[in-house]
Coordinates of C-alpha atoms in Angstrom, one line a residue:
Chain L
M28 CA 0.0 0.0 0.0
V29 CA 2.8 2.4 1.1
K30 CA 4.8 1.3 -2.0
N31 CA 1.9 2.1 -4.3
K32 CA 1.5 5.5 -2.8
K33 CA 5.2 6.2 -3.3
K34 CA 5.0 5.0 -6.9
T35 CA 1.9 7.2 -7.5
R36 CA 3.7 10.2 -6.1
A37 CA 6.8 9.6 -8.2
C38 CA 4.6 9.1 -11.2
I39 CA 2.8 12.4 -10.6
L40 CA 6.1 14.3 -10.0
S41 CA 7.6 12.9 -13.2
I42 CA 4.5 13.8 -15.3
S43 CA 4.5 17.3 -13.8
L44 CA 8.2 17.8 -14.6
V45 CA 7.7 16.6 -18.2
G46 CA 4.6 18.8 -18.5
I47 CA 6.5 21.9 -17.4
I48 CA 9.3 21.1 -19.9
I49 CA 6.8 20.6 -22.7
L50 CA 5.0 23.9 -21.7
G51 CA 8.3 25.7 -21.7
I52 CA 9.3 24.3 -25.1
F53 CA 5.9 25.1 -26.8
S54 CA 5.7 28.6 -25.4
N55 CA 6.9 30.8 -28.3
T56 CA 5.5 34.1 -27.1
V57 CA 7.1 36.0 -24.3
V58 CA 5.8 39.1 -22.6
A59 CA 8.6 41.6 -22.3
L60 CA 9.5 43.0 -18.9
Q61 CA 8.1 46.5 -18.8
I62 CA 9.9 49.3 -17.0
S63 CA 7.5 52.0 -18.3
A64 CA 3.9 51.2 -17.3
N65 CA 2.6 54.0 -19.5
S66 CA 2.9 52.3 -22.9
T67 CA -0.4 51.1 -24.3
Y68 CA 1.4 48.8 -26.7
Q69 CA 3.3 45.5 -26.0
I70 CA 6.1 43.9 -27.9
N71 CA 5.3 40.4 -28.8
I72 CA 8.5 39.3 -30.5
A73 CA 10.0 35.9 -29.8
K74 CA 13.6 34.7 -29.9
G75 CA 14.4 32.6 -32.9
T76 CA 14.7 32.7 -36.6
E77 CA 12.5 33.8 -39.4
I78 CA 13.4 33.1 -43.0
L79 CA 12.2 35.5 -45.8
E80 CA 12.0 33.8 -49.2
V81 CA 11.4 35.4 -52.6
S82 CA 8.5 33.3 -53.7
R83 CA 7.5 35.2 -56.9
Y84 CA 9.4 37.5 -59.2
D85 CA 8.1 38.6 -62.6
E86 CA 11.2 40.2 -64.1
S87 CA 9.6 41.7 -67.2
S88 CA 6.7 43.2 -65.3
W89 CA 9.2 44.6 -62.7
E90 CA 11.3 46.3 -65.3
E91 CA 8.2 47.8 -66.9
T92 CA 6.8 49.1 -63.6
I93 CA 9.5 49.9 -61.0
N94 CA 12.6 52.1 -61.2
D95 CA 14.9 50.2 -58.9
S96 CA 16.1 46.6 -59.1
P97 CA 15.1 44.1 -56.4
E98 CA 18.7 43.8 -55.2
S99 CA 19.0 47.6 -54.7
L100 CA 15.8 47.6 -52.7
F101 CA 16.1 44.4 -50.7
G102 CA 19.8 43.7 -51.0
G103 CA 21.8 40.5 -51.8
D104 CA 20.4 38.1 -54.3
A105 CA 16.9 39.5 -54.0
E106 CA 16.4 39.3 -57.8
K107 CA 16.5 35.5 -57.7
I108 CA 13.4 33.3 -57.0
N109 CA 13.8 31.1 -53.9
A110 CA 16.6 33.4 -52.6
K111 CA 16.4 33.6 -48.8
S112 CA 17.2 36.1 -46.2
K113 CA 17.2 35.5 -42.5
Y114 CA 16.7 37.3 -39.2
T115 CA 17.5 35.7 -35.9
T116 CA 16.1 37.7 -32.9
L117 CA 18.7 37.5 -30.2
S118 CA 17.4 39.8 -27.4
W119 CA 15.5 42.9 -26.6
F120 CA 15.4 45.4 -23.8
D121 CA 13.8 48.6 -22.7
N122 CA 15.8 51.5 -23.9
A123 CA 15.8 55.3 -23.9
T124 CA 16.9 55.7 -27.5
T125 CA 18.9 58.9 -28.1
T126 CA 18.7 60.8 -31.4
Y127 CA 22.1 59.5 -32.4
E128 CA 21.0 55.9 -31.9
G129 CA 17.9 56.6 -33.9
F130 CA 19.9 58.1 -36.8
I131 CA 22.2 55.1 -36.8
S132 CA 19.5 52.5 -36.7
L133 CA 17.0 54.0 -39.1
F134 CA 18.8 56.5 -41.4
I135 CA 22.5 56.3 -41.8
S136 CA 25.0 53.5 -41.8
L137 CA 27.6 53.2 -39.1
E138 CA 30.4 53.7 -41.6
M139 CA 28.9 57.1 -42.7
A140 CA 28.4 58.0 -39.1
I141 CA 32.1 57.5 -38.5
V142 CA 33.0 59.6 -41.5
V143 CA 30.8 62.5 -40.4
S144 CA 32.0 62.3 -36.9
T145 CA 35.4 63.5 -38.2
L146 CA 33.6 66.7 -39.2
G147 CA 32.4 67.3 -35.7
F148 CA 29.0 65.6 -36.1
N149 CA 29.7 63.0 -33.5
Q150 CA 27.4 61.3 -31.0
S151 CA 27.7 63.9 -28.2
V152 CA 27.2 66.8 -30.6
I153 CA 24.1 65.3 -32.2
N154 CA 22.6 64.3 -28.8
S155 CA 23.3 67.8 -27.3
N156 CA 21.6 69.5 -30.3
Y157 CA 18.7 67.1 -30.6
T158 CA 17.9 66.3 -27.0
N159 CA 14.8 64.1 -27.5
K160 CA 15.0 60.6 -26.0
Y161 CA 12.5 58.0 -27.1
D162 CA 11.1 55.2 -24.9
S163 CA 11.6 52.1 -27.0
W164 CA 12.3 48.5 -27.1
M165 CA 15.8 48.0 -28.7
V166 CA 15.7 44.7 -30.5
Y167 CA 19.0 42.9 -31.3
R168 CA 18.9 40.7 -34.4
A169 CA 21.4 39.0 -36.6
K170 CA 20.7 39.5 -40.3
W171 CA 21.7 37.5 -43.3
E172 CA 21.2 39.2 -46.7
F173 CA 19.2 37.5 -49.5
N174 CA 21.2 34.5 -50.7
S175 CA 20.4 32.1 -53.5
T176 CA 22.7 29.4 -52.0
D177 CA 23.0 28.1 -48.4
F178 CA 23.3 30.7 -45.7
P179 CA 26.9 31.4 -44.6
E180 CA 27.7 30.5 -41.0
S181 CA 28.4 34.1 -40.0
A182 CA 25.7 36.7 -40.3
N183 CA 26.2 39.7 -42.7
N184 CA 25.2 41.9 -39.8
P185 CA 25.4 40.1 -36.4
N186 CA 24.4 43.3 -34.5
Y187 CA 21.4 44.5 -36.4
L188 CA 19.6 47.0 -34.1
T189 CA 15.9 47.8 -34.6
P190 CA 14.3 50.3 -32.2
V191 CA 10.6 49.9 -31.7
F192 CA 9.2 53.1 -30.2
K193 CA 6.6 52.7 -27.5
D194 CA 4.8 55.8 -28.7
P195 CA 4.4 55.6 -32.5
A196 CA 4.3 59.5 -32.6
D197 CA 8.0 59.5 -31.7
Y198 CA 8.9 58.4 -35.2
K199 CA 7.6 61.8 -36.5
K200 CA 9.8 63.6 -34.0
L201 CA 12.9 61.7 -35.0
L202 CA 12.1 62.2 -38.7
D203 CA 11.9 66.0 -38.2
D204 CA 15.2 66.1 -36.3
Y205 CA 16.8 64.0 -39.0
N206 CA 15.6 66.3 -41.8
N207 CA 16.8 69.3 -39.8
W208 CA 20.2 67.7 -39.4
T209 CA 20.5 66.8 -43.1
D210 CA 19.9 70.4 -44.0
I211 CA 22.8 71.4 -41.7
I212 CA 25.3 68.7 -42.8
N213 CA 24.5 69.0 -46.5
N214 CA 25.6 72.6 -46.3
D215 CA 28.6 72.0 -44.2
I216 CA 31.8 73.1 -46.0
G217 CA 33.8 70.1 -44.7
F218 CA 31.2 67.7 -45.9
L219 CA 30.9 69.3 -49.3
A220 CA 34.7 69.2 -49.7
M221 CA 34.6 65.4 -49.1
G222 CA 32.5 65.0 -52.3
L223 CA 30.2 62.5 -50.8
P224 CA 26.6 62.2 -51.9
A225 CA 24.2 64.4 -49.9
F226 CA 22.1 62.9 -47.2
Q227 CA 18.6 62.4 -48.4
N228 CA 15.6 64.2 -46.8
F229 CA 12.7 62.0 -46.2
T230 CA 9.0 62.7 -46.5
A231 CA 6.7 60.8 -44.2
D232 CA 5.8 58.3 -47.0
E233 CA 9.4 57.7 -47.9
F234 CA 10.4 57.3 -44.3
L235 CA 7.7 54.6 -43.8
W236 CA 9.0 52.8 -46.9
Q237 CA 12.5 52.9 -45.5
L238 CA 11.2 51.5 -42.2
V239 CA 9.6 48.6 -44.1
L240 CA 12.8 47.9 -46.1
K241 CA 14.8 47.9 -42.9
G242 CA 12.6 45.1 -41.4
M243 CA 10.4 47.3 -39.2
I244 CA 9.0 45.6 -36.1
I245 CA 5.7 46.8 -34.7
A246 CA 4.1 46.4 -31.3
T247 CA 0.7 44.9 -30.6
P248 CA -2.1 45.5 -31.1
N249 CA -0.8 45.5 -34.7
N250 CA -3.6 47.4 -36.3
E251 CA -3.7 50.2 -33.7
Y252 CA 0.1 50.6 -33.7
L253 CA 0.2 50.8 -37.5
E254 CA -2.7 53.3 -37.6
A255 CA -1.0 55.4 -34.9
L256 CA 2.3 55.2 -36.8
V257 CA 0.8 56.3 -40.1
D258 CA -1.3 59.1 -38.5
G259 CA 1.6 60.2 -36.3
L260 CA 3.9 60.5 -39.3
G261 CA 1.2 62.4 -41.3
C262 CA 1.4 60.1 -44.2
S263 CA -0.4 60.9 -47.4
S264 CA -3.5 59.0 -48.7
K265 CA -1.1 56.7 -50.6
I266 CA -0.6 54.8 -47.3
E267 CA -3.4 52.7 -46.0
V268 CA -3.8 50.5 -43.0
N269 CA -6.3 47.7 -43.1
G270 CA -6.1 45.6 -39.9
N271 CA -2.5 44.3 -39.8
E272 CA -1.9 45.1 -43.5
L273 CA 0.0 48.1 -44.6
T274 CA -0.6 49.2 -48.2
I275 CA 1.8 51.7 -49.8
T276 CA 1.0 53.1 -53.3
K277 CA 4.2 54.1 -55.1
T278 CA 5.1 55.4 -58.5
G279 CA 8.1 54.2 -60.4
I280 CA 7.8 53.9 -64.2
K281 CA 4.2 53.1 -63.5
S282 CA 2.1 53.0 -60.4
Y283 CA 2.3 50.0 -58.2
T284 CA 1.3 48.9 -54.6
V285 CA 3.2 47.3 -51.9
D286 CA 1.2 45.2 -49.4
V287 CA 3.0 44.3 -46.2
I288 CA 1.3 42.0 -43.7
Y289 CA 2.5 41.9 -40.1
G290 CA 2.1 38.8 -38.0
A291 CA 1.4 38.2 -34.3
Q292 CA 5.1 38.8 -33.5
G293 CA 5.0 42.2 -35.1
T294 CA 7.3 41.2 -37.9
Q295 CA 6.6 41.1 -41.6
T296 CA 4.9 37.8 -42.7
S297 CA 4.6 38.8 -46.4
L298 CA 5.5 41.6 -48.8
T299 CA 3.7 41.7 -52.1
I300 CA 4.3 44.1 -54.9
K301 CA 1.4 44.4 -57.4
D302 CA 1.0 46.4 -60.6
K303 CA -2.0 48.7 -61.2
S304 CA -4.1 45.7 -62.4
G305 CA -3.4 43.8 -59.2
N306 CA -1.0 41.3 -60.8
I307 CA 1.8 40.2 -58.4
I308 CA 5.2 41.3 -59.6
Y309 CA 7.2 40.3 -56.6
E310 CA 6.5 38.5 -53.4
V311 CA 8.5 37.7 -50.3
T312 CA 7.0 35.3 -47.7
T313 CA 8.2 34.5 -44.2
I314 CA 8.8 30.9 -42.9
Y315 CA 9.0 30.2 -39.2
P316 CA 11.2 27.2 -38.2
H317 CA 9.2 27.1 -34.9
L318 CA 6.6 25.2 -37.0
I319 CA 9.0 22.5 -38.1
F320 CA 9.9 22.0 -34.4
I321 CA 6.2 21.6 -33.5
Y322 CA 5.6 19.1 -36.2
I323 CA 8.7 17.1 -35.1
I324 CA 7.5 17.1 -31.5
L325 CA 3.9 16.1 -32.5
G326 CA 5.5 13.3 -34.6
I327 CA 7.5 12.0 -31.7
I328 CA 4.6 12.2 -29.3
S329 CA 2.3 10.4 -31.8
G330 CA 5.0 7.7 -32.3
C331 CA 5.4 7.2 -28.6
L332 CA 1.6 7.0 -28.1
A333 CA 1.3 4.5 -30.9
V334 CA 4.1 2.3 -29.4
I335 CA 2.4 2.5 -26.0
V336 CA -0.9 1.5 -27.4
V337 CA 0.5 -1.4 -29.4
V338 CA 2.4 -2.7 -26.3
K339 CA -0.7 -2.4 -24.2
I340 CA -2.8 -4.3 -26.7
K341 CA -0.2 -7.0 -27.0
A342 CA -0.1 -7.3 -23.2
I343 CA -3.9 -7.5 -22.9
K344 CA -4.0 -10.2 -25.7
K345 CA -1.2 -12.2 -23.9
R346 CA -3.1 -12.0 -20.6
R347 CA -6.3 -13.2 -22.3
L348 CA -4.5 -16.1 -23.9
E349 CA -3.0 -17.1 -20.5
M350 CA -6.4 -16.9 -18.8
T351 CA -7.9 -19.0 -21.6
S352 CA -5.2 -21.7 -21.3
V353 CA -5.6 -21.7 -17.5
K354 CA -9.4 -22.2 -17.9
I355 CA -8.9 -25.1 -20.3
N356 CA -6.4 -26.8 -17.9
Chain Q
M18 CA 28.6 -46.4 -57.8
V19 CA 26.7 -43.4 -59.1
S20 CA 23.8 -43.7 -56.6
G21 CA 26.4 -44.4 -53.8
G22 CA 28.2 -41.2 -54.9
K23 CA 24.9 -39.3 -54.8
C24 CA 24.1 -40.6 -51.3
G25 CA 27.7 -39.6 -50.3
M26 CA 27.2 -36.0 -51.6
S27 CA 23.9 -35.6 -49.7
D28 CA 25.4 -37.0 -46.6
L29 CA 28.3 -34.6 -46.9
K30 CA 25.9 -31.7 -47.3
K31 CA 23.9 -32.8 -44.3
S32 CA 26.9 -33.2 -42.1
T33 CA 28.2 -29.7 -43.3
K34 CA 24.9 -28.2 -42.4
K35 CA 24.9 -30.0 -39.0
K36 CA 28.4 -28.7 -38.3
K37 CA 27.4 -25.1 -39.1
K38 CA 24.3 -25.4 -36.9
S39 CA 26.2 -26.8 -34.0
K40 CA 28.9 -24.0 -34.4
L41 CA 26.1 -21.4 -34.4
N42 CA 24.6 -23.1 -31.4
D43 CA 27.9 -23.1 -29.6
I44 CA 28.3 -19.4 -30.3
Y45 CA 24.8 -18.7 -29.0
L46 CA 25.5 -20.7 -25.9
D47 CA 28.7 -18.7 -25.4
V48 CA 27.0 -15.4 -25.9
K49 CA 23.8 -16.2 -23.9
P50 CA 25.2 -15.5 -20.4
I51 CA 26.3 -12.1 -21.7
L52 CA 22.9 -11.4 -23.2
N53 CA 21.1 -12.5 -20.1
T54 CA 23.3 -10.3 -17.9
Y55 CA 22.9 -7.4 -20.4
I56 CA 19.1 -7.6 -20.2
F57 CA 19.2 -8.0 -16.4
E58 CA 21.4 -4.9 -16.0
L59 CA 19.1 -2.9 -18.3
K60 CA 16.2 -3.7 -16.0
K61 CA 18.1 -3.4 -12.8
N62 CA 19.6 0.1 -13.6
S63 CA 16.4 1.4 -15.3
K64 CA 15.9 3.7 -12.2
K65 CA 19.3 5.3 -12.6
F66 CA 18.5 5.8 -16.3
V67 CA 15.2 7.5 -15.4
I68 CA 16.8 9.7 -12.7
F69 CA 19.7 10.8 -15.0
S70 CA 17.2 11.5 -17.8
I71 CA 15.1 13.7 -15.5
I72 CA 18.3 15.5 -14.4
I73 CA 19.2 16.1 -18.1
C74 CA 15.7 17.3 -18.9
L75 CA 15.8 19.7 -15.9
L76 CA 19.1 21.1 -16.9
S77 CA 17.9 21.6 -20.4
F78 CA 14.8 23.2 -19.2
L79 CA 16.7 25.6 -17.0
F80 CA 19.0 26.5 -19.9
L81 CA 15.9 27.1 -22.0
L82 CA 14.3 29.3 -19.3
L83 CA 17.4 31.4 -19.3
T84 CA 17.2 31.7 -23.1
F85 CA 13.6 33.0 -22.9
I86 CA 14.5 36.0 -20.8
P87 CA 14.4 38.9 -23.2
E88 CA 17.6 40.6 -22.1
S89 CA 19.6 37.3 -22.2
S90 CA 21.0 37.2 -25.6
L91 CA 20.6 34.2 -27.8
N92 CA 23.7 33.0 -29.7
V93 CA 24.0 34.5 -33.2
T94 CA 24.7 31.2 -34.9
Q95 CA 23.4 27.7 -34.4
S96 CA 26.9 26.3 -33.9
D97 CA 27.5 28.8 -31.0
Y98 CA 24.2 27.8 -29.5
L99 CA 25.1 24.1 -29.7
Q100 CA 28.5 24.7 -28.2
D101 CA 27.0 26.6 -25.2
S102 CA 24.3 24.0 -24.7
L103 CA 26.8 21.1 -24.6
S104 CA 29.2 22.8 -22.2
I105 CA 27.6 21.2 -19.2
I106 CA 27.4 17.7 -20.7
I107 CA 30.9 16.9 -19.8
M108 CA 30.2 17.3 -16.1
V109 CA 27.1 15.1 -16.5
M110 CA 29.1 12.5 -18.3
I111 CA 31.7 12.3 -15.5
F112 CA 29.1 12.0 -12.7
G113 CA 27.0 9.6 -14.8
A114 CA 30.0 7.4 -15.6
C115 CA 31.0 7.2 -12.0
F116 CA 27.5 6.2 -10.9
F117 CA 26.8 3.8 -13.6
F118 CA 30.2 2.0 -13.8
G119 CA 31.4 2.5 -10.2
G120 CA 30.0 -0.9 -9.1
I121 CA 30.7 -3.0 -12.2
I122 CA 33.3 -5.2 -10.6
C123 CA 33.7 -4.2 -6.9
S124 CA 29.9 -4.7 -6.2
E125 CA 30.4 -8.5 -6.8
F126 CA 33.0 -8.5 -4.1
S127 CA 31.6 -6.0 -1.6
T128 CA 28.2 -7.8 -1.5
K129 CA 30.0 -11.1 -1.8
T130 CA 27.7 -12.3 -4.6
G131 CA 30.9 -13.3 -6.5
Y132 CA 31.1 -16.4 -4.2
V133 CA 27.8 -17.6 -5.5
V134 CA 27.9 -16.4 -9.1
F135 CA 31.4 -16.8 -10.3
P136 CA 31.8 -20.6 -9.9
K137 CA 28.6 -21.0 -11.9
I138 CA 29.1 -18.3 -14.6
N139 CA 32.2 -17.3 -16.5
K140 CA 33.2 -14.1 -14.6
Y141 CA 34.3 -12.3 -17.7
K142 CA 31.0 -12.8 -19.4
L143 CA 29.2 -11.5 -16.4
I144 CA 31.3 -8.3 -16.3
I145 CA 31.0 -7.8 -20.0
G146 CA 27.3 -8.1 -19.8
K147 CA 27.1 -5.6 -16.9
Y148 CA 29.4 -3.2 -18.7
L149 CA 27.5 -3.3 -21.9
G150 CA 24.1 -3.0 -20.1
N151 CA 25.3 0.1 -18.2
L152 CA 26.9 1.5 -21.4
T153 CA 23.7 1.2 -23.3
L154 CA 21.7 3.0 -20.6
F155 CA 24.3 5.8 -20.2
I156 CA 24.6 6.3 -24.0
G157 CA 20.8 6.5 -23.9
V158 CA 20.9 9.3 -21.3
I159 CA 23.5 11.3 -23.3
G160 CA 21.5 10.6 -26.5
I161 CA 18.4 12.1 -24.8
N162 CA 20.4 15.2 -24.1
Y163 CA 21.6 15.5 -27.6
I164 CA 18.1 15.0 -28.9
I165 CA 16.7 17.8 -26.7
I166 CA 19.5 20.2 -27.7
G167 CA 19.1 19.3 -31.4
L168 CA 15.3 20.0 -31.2
L169 CA 15.8 23.3 -29.4
S170 CA 18.4 24.4 -32.0
I171 CA 15.8 23.6 -34.7
Y172 CA 13.2 25.7 -32.8
F173 CA 15.5 28.7 -32.6
Y174 CA 17.5 28.4 -35.9
G175 CA 15.6 26.0 -38.1
T176 CA 16.9 23.0 -40.1
P177 CA 19.4 21.6 -40.9
V178 CA 21.3 20.7 -37.8
P179 CA 25.0 21.0 -38.7
I180 CA 26.7 17.7 -39.4
R181 CA 29.3 18.6 -36.8
F182 CA 26.6 18.0 -34.2
Y183 CA 26.6 14.4 -35.1
Y184 CA 30.4 14.3 -35.0
S185 CA 30.2 15.7 -31.4
F186 CA 27.8 12.9 -30.5
G187 CA 30.3 10.4 -31.9
I188 CA 33.1 12.0 -29.8
S189 CA 30.8 11.9 -26.8
I190 CA 30.3 8.1 -27.2
L191 CA 34.1 7.7 -27.4
Y192 CA 34.5 9.8 -24.3
I193 CA 31.9 7.7 -22.5
L194 CA 33.8 4.6 -23.4
A195 CA 37.1 6.1 -22.1
V196 CA 35.6 7.4 -18.9
S197 CA 33.6 4.3 -18.2
S198 CA 36.8 2.2 -18.8
F199 CA 38.7 4.5 -16.4
V200 CA 36.0 4.0 -13.7
T201 CA 35.8 0.3 -14.4
L202 CA 39.6 0.1 -13.7
F203 CA 39.1 1.7 -10.3
S204 CA 36.2 -0.6 -9.7
S205 CA 38.4 -3.6 -10.3
F206 CA 40.7 -3.0 -7.3
M207 CA 38.6 -0.8 -4.9
K208 CA 36.7 -2.5 -2.2
S209 CA 33.4 -0.6 -2.1
V210 CA 31.1 1.0 -4.7
N211 CA 30.8 4.3 -2.8
M212 CA 34.6 4.7 -2.5
T213 CA 35.0 4.0 -6.2
I214 CA 32.4 6.7 -7.1
V215 CA 34.0 9.3 -4.7
V216 CA 37.6 8.6 -5.8
T217 CA 36.9 8.6 -9.5
I218 CA 34.8 11.8 -9.3
L219 CA 37.6 13.5 -7.3
I220 CA 40.3 12.4 -9.8
L221 CA 38.3 13.3 -12.9
L222 CA 37.0 16.7 -11.6
I223 CA 39.9 17.9 -9.5
V224 CA 43.1 15.9 -9.8
F225 CA 43.4 16.0 -13.5
S226 CA 42.8 19.7 -13.6
I227 CA 45.5 20.4 -11.0
V228 CA 48.0 18.1 -12.6
D229 CA 47.3 19.7 -16.0
Q230 CA 47.9 23.2 -14.6
I231 CA 51.2 22.2 -12.8
I232 CA 52.6 20.5 -15.9
V233 CA 51.6 23.4 -18.2
M234 CA 53.2 25.9 -15.8
I235 CA 56.5 23.9 -15.8
M236 CA 56.4 23.0 -19.5
P237 CA 54.0 25.3 -21.4
D238 CA 54.9 23.7 -24.8
F239 CA 53.8 20.3 -23.5
E240 CA 50.2 19.6 -24.6
P241 CA 48.4 17.7 -21.9
L242 CA 47.2 14.9 -24.2
Y243 CA 47.5 12.4 -21.3
S244 CA 44.6 14.2 -19.6
I245 CA 41.1 12.8 -20.3
V246 CA 39.7 16.1 -19.0
Y247 CA 41.6 18.1 -21.7
V248 CA 40.6 15.7 -24.4
S249 CA 36.9 16.2 -23.4
N250 CA 37.1 19.7 -24.9
L251 CA 36.9 18.0 -28.3
I252 CA 33.2 17.4 -27.7
T253 CA 32.4 21.1 -27.9
S254 CA 35.3 22.4 -30.0
I255 CA 34.4 20.1 -32.9
L256 CA 31.3 22.2 -33.4
E257 CA 33.4 25.2 -34.5
V258 CA 33.1 26.0 -38.2
D259 CA 36.8 26.5 -38.6
Y260 CA 38.4 24.0 -36.2
P261 CA 41.3 25.7 -34.5
T262 CA 44.7 24.6 -35.7
G263 CA 48.3 25.4 -34.6
A264 CA 48.6 28.3 -32.4
E265 CA 44.8 28.8 -32.3
R266 CA 44.6 25.8 -30.0
Y267 CA 46.1 27.6 -27.0
T268 CA 46.3 31.1 -25.5
D269 CA 49.3 32.5 -23.8
H270 CA 49.1 34.9 -20.9
V271 CA 52.3 36.6 -19.9
M272 CA 52.6 37.8 -16.3
R273 CA 55.8 39.2 -14.8
G274 CA 57.9 37.4 -17.4
F275 CA 56.1 34.1 -16.8
T276 CA 54.0 32.5 -19.5
F277 CA 50.8 30.8 -18.6
R278 CA 49.5 28.7 -21.5
I279 CA 45.9 27.6 -21.6
W280 CA 45.3 24.7 -24.0
H281 CA 41.8 24.8 -25.5
T282 CA 41.5 21.7 -27.6
P283 CA 43.6 18.8 -29.0
I284 CA 43.9 17.9 -32.7
I285 CA 40.9 15.8 -33.6
V286 CA 42.8 12.7 -34.6
M287 CA 45.0 12.8 -31.5
G288 CA 42.0 13.3 -29.3
I289 CA 40.2 10.3 -30.7
M290 CA 43.4 8.2 -30.4
V291 CA 43.9 9.2 -26.8
L292 CA 40.3 8.3 -26.0
L293 CA 40.7 4.9 -27.6
L294 CA 44.0 4.3 -25.8
Y295 CA 42.3 5.1 -22.5
M296 CA 39.6 2.6 -23.3
V297 CA 42.0 -0.2 -24.3
I298 CA 44.5 0.3 -21.5
C299 CA 42.0 0.8 -18.7
L300 CA 39.9 -2.2 -19.8
T301 CA 43.0 -4.4 -20.2
L302 CA 44.3 -3.4 -16.8
A303 CA 40.9 -3.9 -15.3
A304 CA 40.7 -7.4 -16.8
L305 CA 44.2 -8.3 -15.5
I306 CA 43.5 -7.0 -12.0
F307 CA 40.1 -8.8 -11.9
K308 CA 41.8 -12.0 -13.0
R309 CA 44.2 -12.0 -10.1
K310 CA 41.6 -11.0 -7.6
Q311 CA 41.1 -13.8 -5.1
I312 CA 37.6 -14.7 -4.1

């Protein structure tokens, strides 16, 4: 009796432990620790990898419609069908993003920042002139550019930073500060003497497009955040938000639309470029390896259950045979 | 004559078949005690298997919990993640080997069952059966750890799992063979199971590390290939994309004119050879000591 109780307790303990492990493994959404309680939005991103694949590319339609090439817009081998790009989300944390950090993350490359710092436009100068600080989640990711072959072991950018502003209206403030700064630096004698191309001013629409190209992450609820972002930036009627879908109407050689759908994690699940007639010219879809893992786990569990059932059935049959032979004897 | 010849041929065939059958039968009878002991050990030590499997699952779960904290950074590449995840496995292997193999030989003498068993069963067959049974269970425990780590790497990074992961599992099996042989050697001359476990854990965890440090301080150029602890680094270092060669395999620290050299990993071939040598030498010595042990 005592032995049975001990066995039962050990059984319950083992099952609870296994249950906790499985729960931990299946959990793929984590609520971020919040320092600021004022944010009405939550970041819903999870650690792991997402793979972006070029699923459709109509080269002739593209050349007739869009000014730029896919590789100039999306980088790497983006002009090849089945080319893949990869983001691995490593960590994120609450951050008070300075103006300089915002410029580096969203507008100018680190290399250019180093060049202009020699002209006196360094981190401390920019931050002292533009004193805004933006409550944000700073997301660290590793990025692999579009590649038509297997991914290299090392990421093209192992420290890819993406700030996600807690207040979508902050994007407008940063944009205004940046446009103000570009007016100053583009007229700086030292910068002009370098012969480098001028820093581009962005309209609200162009800035939003840049955010999309840089792999923007949005907070949840997706639709509210997107609407607040578009309204806050003061985008034109060419930008529409429909639930978790962002539609951007652009003009190259001809008019075309870009539909970007954001998933539960706040990252892009698909990007589709269509011509005026609605025909798809270019499409990038996102694959989540989490799903492969879930299928493997389900397969293992099903296999184990099948084995247990078969063993039980055999044991029952054997017992019945033994009982029958005992009765006959 | 012809019919007599035909009968002779069929008789020859029959006798050849009979000889083959009896040979196979002899082999089966020879192997049967090992098989029976093997199955018995599997059943007897199933609790140890379950306990170690639970420990492995708990450790993996704790590691996973740490990974899910937002501020705790995930490794950039899959190889780095696998290396970090496998860093604790060496400790588990040392403890596991000591617990599984500590009583292989000495338990027969400490509990005096050898007096009953050995006159009836070939003692070597018994020990081989016990060794193989425990080896199977322990490789199973490590296999579970590798499966969990492999699945988690698929969850975070997708497929495929790098082939070097399988190489690492192969090296782990070799390491288990080497460490288990080492513990079996101690089991052959020590009197009690508990003493064997304690002594082998101390030697593997502490003594080897101290001896390595002393020798490296005296002779920095001397690579401590004799050390099974140093060779265990091969399990994680084989996961590196560019396996370190030459001067990359060690780091020199100069302090007040004195050079401290830290060796990171052996050459793959040398590491495998050392592990195989450990296995062969320890098992041979264990067999010799066991042979001379008086009941």
